[in-house]
Amino acid sequence: MIIDAHRHYWDPTKLDYGWLAQAPAALQRPFLPADMDVTTDACLLVQAAPDERETLFLFDIARQTPGVLGVIGWVDMEASDATQRIAALAAQGQGLLRGIRPMVQDIPDTEWLARPSLDRAFDCLRDHGLVFDALVDNRHLRALSQRLTQHAGLVTVVDHAAKPDIAQREFAAWASAIARVAQVPDVLCKLSGLLTLTGEPADPTAVEPYAAHLFQSFGGERLMWGSDWPVLTTHASYDAWKRCAQTLTRRFAPQHEAAVFGETAAAVYSLAGDAPATALGGS
């Protein structure tokens, strides 16, 4: 079974997705399961609004939609009652909540992840067996490494490979920083969102050196594929990106295609059962 580890459904007629105001016009509309008729792949839904109500909205979709295996939600991790909020969301999800994703890339303070006020929330994620999805770019990787060394056993997944600037062919600083993050125990990375970083038109060949470095840094067993649909649709179809990622995996980690396209996501996010996220050894 192929698992898309990073898919969005959203409805700006019901909730406020502030970032959509600066997004391409084609994305400024509802994208719901009925619009996703090109695949039978299972998926993990990921939050797209800094609002706990959106997490509840995703729970409802998951309950009604075959193939949705779990939800990465949002909670105000700096709230004085953050631990209670995380526990409440986990209870409301009834097993659907698999992780939490603060929208770090949109927070003006690039050192936000290092704030001591977040300590209890990160410990709470670990204690509830929830994954921390890190929506970061190169500006945040130092603070991310610092944060993760404080919470042994917290499983973290870096979204979109920390968004390297592929369009401008910026490589060295990102490559060094992401390799350091890969050395932290229990950190994985999503092979997702890369085609939309190549500029327009999409250039699959530009992704190759970045993918090669990711496979070298994390190994095939700590990477998982995600579509980043519908953001992907501004540059390519779902199937086109999947074929591209499959080609890259066969080239750089030929023994790990099953892991990249489902097994790792199922294990890390506990998508096949009720066990909490499992810490992973090695670098």
Coordinates of C-alpha atoms in Angstrom, one line a residue:
M1 CA 0.0 0.0 0.0
I2 CA 1.3 3.4 -1.0
I3 CA 0.9 6.1 1.7
D4 CA 0.9 9.7 0.8
A5 CA 2.5 11.1 4.0
H6 CA 1.6 14.8 3.3
R7 CA -1.8 15.7 1.9
H8 CA -4.0 18.7 2.6
Y9 CA -7.7 19.2 2.4
W10 CA -9.0 22.8 3.1
D11 CA -12.0 25.0 2.8
P12 CA -11.5 28.7 3.0
T13 CA -15.2 29.3 3.0
K14 CA -15.3 27.8 6.5
L15 CA -12.0 28.6 8.1
D16 CA -9.3 31.2 7.8
Y17 CA -6.2 30.2 5.9
G18 CA -4.3 33.5 6.1
W19 CA -1.4 32.4 3.9
L20 CA -3.7 31.6 1.0
A21 CA -4.1 35.4 0.4
Q22 CA -0.5 35.4 -1.0
A23 CA -0.8 32.0 -2.7
P24 CA -1.6 31.5 -6.4
A25 CA -5.2 32.2 -7.2
A26 CA -5.7 28.6 -8.2
L27 CA -5.2 27.5 -4.6
Q28 CA -7.7 30.0 -3.1
R29 CA -10.7 27.6 -3.1
P30 CA -11.8 24.5 -1.3
F31 CA -9.9 21.3 -1.9
L32 CA -11.7 18.4 -0.5
P33 CA -11.8 14.6 -1.0
A34 CA -14.2 14.8 -3.9
D35 CA -11.5 16.8 -5.8
M36 CA -8.9 14.1 -5.2
D37 CA -10.2 11.5 -7.6
V38 CA -6.9 10.6 -9.3
T39 CA -5.5 8.1 -6.8
T40 CA -6.5 5.3 -4.4
D41 CA -3.3 5.9 -2.3
A42 CA -3.9 6.1 1.4
C43 CA -2.8 9.3 3.1
L44 CA -2.0 11.3 6.2
L45 CA -3.8 14.7 6.4
V46 CA -1.7 17.7 7.5
Q47 CA -3.0 21.0 9.0
A48 CA -2.9 24.1 6.9
A49 CA -4.4 26.7 9.3
P50 CA -3.2 27.7 12.8
D51 CA -6.5 26.9 14.3
E52 CA -7.6 23.9 16.4
R53 CA -11.0 24.0 14.7
E54 CA -9.3 23.0 11.5
T55 CA -7.9 19.9 13.2
L56 CA -11.5 19.0 14.2
F57 CA -12.5 19.6 10.5
L58 CA -9.8 17.2 9.4
F59 CA -11.0 14.6 12.0
D60 CA -14.4 14.8 10.4
I61 CA -13.0 14.3 6.9
A62 CA -10.9 11.4 8.1
R63 CA -13.9 9.7 9.6
Q64 CA -15.9 10.0 6.4
T65 CA -13.2 9.3 3.8
P66 CA -11.7 5.8 3.1
G67 CA -8.0 5.8 3.0
V68 CA -7.3 8.7 5.4
L69 CA -5.2 7.0 8.1
G70 CA -4.5 9.9 10.4
V71 CA -4.2 13.7 11.0
I72 CA -1.3 16.0 11.8
G73 CA -3.1 18.8 13.7
W74 CA -2.3 22.2 15.2
V75 CA -2.3 23.5 18.7
D76 CA -1.1 26.8 20.3
M77 CA 2.1 25.3 21.8
E78 CA 2.8 28.5 23.7
A79 CA -0.6 28.6 25.5
S80 CA -0.5 28.3 29.2
D81 CA -2.7 25.3 28.9
A82 CA -0.9 23.8 25.9
T83 CA -0.6 20.3 27.5
Q84 CA -4.3 20.2 28.2
R85 CA -5.1 21.3 24.7
I86 CA -2.9 18.5 23.2
A87 CA -4.5 15.9 25.5
A88 CA -8.0 17.2 24.5
L89 CA -7.2 17.0 20.8
A90 CA -5.8 13.5 21.2
A91 CA -9.0 12.5 23.0
Q92 CA -11.3 14.1 20.4
G93 CA -9.4 12.4 17.6
Q94 CA -10.0 9.0 19.1
G95 CA -6.8 7.6 17.6
L96 CA -6.7 9.9 14.5
L97 CA -4.3 12.5 15.9
R98 CA -0.8 11.4 14.9
G99 CA 1.2 14.5 15.3
I100 CA 1.2 18.3 15.8
R101 CA 2.6 20.9 13.3
P102 CA 3.2 24.5 14.4
M103 CA 3.6 26.7 11.3
V104 CA 7.1 27.7 12.1
Q105 CA 7.9 29.0 8.7
D106 CA 5.3 31.8 9.2
I107 CA 6.5 32.9 12.6
P108 CA 8.6 36.1 12.4
D109 CA 11.0 35.0 15.1
T110 CA 13.4 32.5 13.5
E111 CA 14.5 31.4 16.9
W112 CA 11.0 30.6 18.1
L113 CA 11.7 26.9 18.4
A114 CA 14.3 27.6 21.0
R115 CA 11.9 29.4 23.4
P116 CA 11.8 27.8 26.8
S117 CA 8.0 28.5 26.9
L118 CA 7.7 25.5 24.5
D119 CA 9.4 23.0 26.7
R120 CA 6.3 21.5 28.3
A121 CA 4.4 21.3 25.0
F122 CA 7.2 19.3 23.3
D123 CA 7.5 17.0 26.3
C124 CA 3.7 16.5 26.0
L125 CA 3.9 15.5 22.4
R126 CA 6.5 12.9 23.2
D127 CA 4.5 11.6 26.2
H128 CA 1.4 11.2 24.1
G129 CA 3.3 9.4 21.4
L130 CA 2.7 12.2 18.9
V131 CA 5.1 13.2 16.1
F132 CA 6.4 16.7 15.8
D133 CA 6.1 17.8 12.1
A134 CA 8.6 20.5 11.5
L135 CA 7.5 23.0 8.9
V136 CA 10.8 24.9 8.7
D137 CA 13.3 26.2 6.2
N138 CA 17.1 26.8 6.4
R139 CA 16.6 29.8 8.8
H140 CA 15.3 27.5 11.5
L141 CA 17.5 24.5 11.3
R142 CA 19.9 25.6 14.0
A143 CA 17.1 26.3 16.5
L144 CA 15.5 23.0 15.5
S145 CA 18.6 21.0 16.2
Q146 CA 18.9 22.8 19.6
R147 CA 15.3 22.0 20.4
L148 CA 15.4 18.3 19.5
T149 CA 18.5 17.6 21.7
Q150 CA 16.3 18.6 24.7
H151 CA 13.6 16.0 24.2
A152 CA 15.1 12.5 23.9
G153 CA 12.6 10.1 22.3
L154 CA 10.6 12.8 20.6
V155 CA 10.0 11.6 17.0
T156 CA 10.4 14.5 14.5
V157 CA 9.6 14.6 10.8
V158 CA 11.0 17.5 8.7
D159 CA 8.5 18.6 6.1
H160 CA 9.5 19.3 2.5
A161 CA 13.2 18.7 3.3
A162 CA 13.3 22.2 5.0
K163 CA 12.4 23.9 1.8
P164 CA 15.8 24.4 0.0
D165 CA 15.8 27.2 -2.5
I166 CA 16.1 25.0 -5.6
A167 CA 15.0 27.7 -8.0
Q168 CA 18.1 29.7 -7.1
R169 CA 20.3 26.6 -6.9
E170 CA 21.2 27.5 -3.4
F171 CA 22.7 24.2 -2.0
A172 CA 25.7 24.4 0.3
A173 CA 24.3 26.1 3.4
W174 CA 21.1 24.0 3.2
A175 CA 23.0 20.8 2.6
S176 CA 25.3 21.3 5.6
A177 CA 22.4 22.3 7.9
I178 CA 20.1 19.4 6.9
A179 CA 22.9 16.9 7.3
R180 CA 23.4 18.1 10.9
V181 CA 19.7 17.7 11.6
A182 CA 19.8 14.2 10.2
Q183 CA 22.4 13.3 12.9
V184 CA 19.9 14.0 15.7
P185 CA 18.3 10.7 16.9
D186 CA 14.6 10.1 15.9
V187 CA 14.5 12.6 13.1
L188 CA 13.1 11.7 9.7
C189 CA 12.3 13.8 6.6
K190 CA 9.6 14.0 4.0
L191 CA 10.5 13.7 0.3
S192 CA 7.8 16.2 -0.5
G193 CA 7.2 19.7 -1.8
L194 CA 10.4 19.8 -3.9
L195 CA 8.9 20.3 -7.4
T196 CA 7.1 23.5 -6.3
L197 CA 10.5 24.8 -5.1
T198 CA 12.1 24.6 -8.6
G199 CA 10.3 27.7 -10.0
E200 CA 8.1 27.7 -13.1
P201 CA 7.9 25.7 -15.1
A202 CA 8.7 22.7 -12.8
D203 CA 12.1 21.2 -13.4
P204 CA 12.4 17.6 -12.2
T205 CA 16.1 17.5 -13.0
A206 CA 16.8 20.4 -10.6
V207 CA 15.5 18.2 -7.7
E208 CA 18.1 15.5 -8.3
P209 CA 21.1 16.8 -6.3
Y210 CA 18.8 17.7 -3.4
A211 CA 17.2 14.3 -3.4
A212 CA 20.6 12.7 -3.6
H213 CA 21.8 14.6 -0.5
L214 CA 18.6 13.7 1.4
F215 CA 19.1 10.0 0.7
Q216 CA 22.8 10.3 1.7
S217 CA 22.0 12.1 4.9
F218 CA 18.9 10.2 6.1
G219 CA 19.2 6.9 4.3
G220 CA 16.3 5.4 2.5
E221 CA 14.8 4.1 5.8
R222 CA 14.2 7.6 7.2
L223 CA 12.6 9.3 4.2
M224 CA 8.9 9.2 3.4
W225 CA 7.1 10.4 0.3
G226 CA 4.4 13.0 0.4
S227 CA 2.5 14.7 -2.4
D228 CA 1.9 18.1 -0.8
W229 CA -1.4 18.1 -2.7
P230 CA -3.0 20.5 -3.6
V231 CA 0.0 22.9 -3.4
L232 CA 1.6 20.5 -5.9
T233 CA -1.0 21.3 -8.5
T234 CA 0.6 24.7 -9.3
H235 CA 3.5 22.8 -10.8
A236 CA 2.6 19.2 -11.6
S237 CA 0.0 16.5 -11.3
Y238 CA -0.1 14.1 -8.4
D239 CA 1.0 11.2 -10.6
A240 CA 3.8 13.1 -12.2
W241 CA 5.4 13.9 -8.8
K242 CA 4.9 10.4 -7.6
R243 CA 6.6 9.0 -10.7
C244 CA 9.5 11.5 -10.3
A245 CA 9.9 10.5 -6.6
Q246 CA 9.8 6.8 -7.5
T247 CA 12.6 7.4 -10.1
L248 CA 14.7 9.3 -7.6
T249 CA 14.2 6.5 -5.0
R250 CA 15.2 3.8 -7.4
R251 CA 18.3 5.7 -8.3
F252 CA 19.5 6.7 -4.8
A253 CA 18.0 4.0 -2.6
P254 CA 16.9 1.1 -4.7
Q255 CA 16.3 -1.2 -1.8
H256 CA 14.1 1.2 0.1
E257 CA 11.2 2.0 -2.3
A258 CA 8.6 0.2 -0.1
A259 CA 9.9 2.1 3.0
V260 CA 9.8 5.5 1.3
F261 CA 6.3 5.0 -0.2
G262 CA 4.5 3.6 2.8
E263 CA 6.3 1.5 5.4
T264 CA 8.2 4.2 7.1
A265 CA 5.1 6.5 7.4
A266 CA 3.0 3.6 8.7
A267 CA 5.6 2.8 11.4
V268 CA 6.5 6.4 12.4
Y269 CA 2.9 7.7 12.6
S270 CA 1.5 4.4 13.9
L271 CA -0.9 4.3 11.0
A272 CA -1.6 0.6 11.2
G273 CA -2.5 0.5 14.9
D274 CA -2.9 2.3 18.2
A275 CA 0.7 2.0 19.4
P276 CA 2.4 5.4 20.0
A277 CA 5.1 6.7 17.7
T278 CA 8.3 4.7 18.1
A279 CA 11.7 6.3 18.6
L280 CA 14.2 5.4 15.8
G281 CA 17.8 4.8 16.4
G282 CA 20.8 5.9 14.3
S283 CA 21.5 8.9 12.3

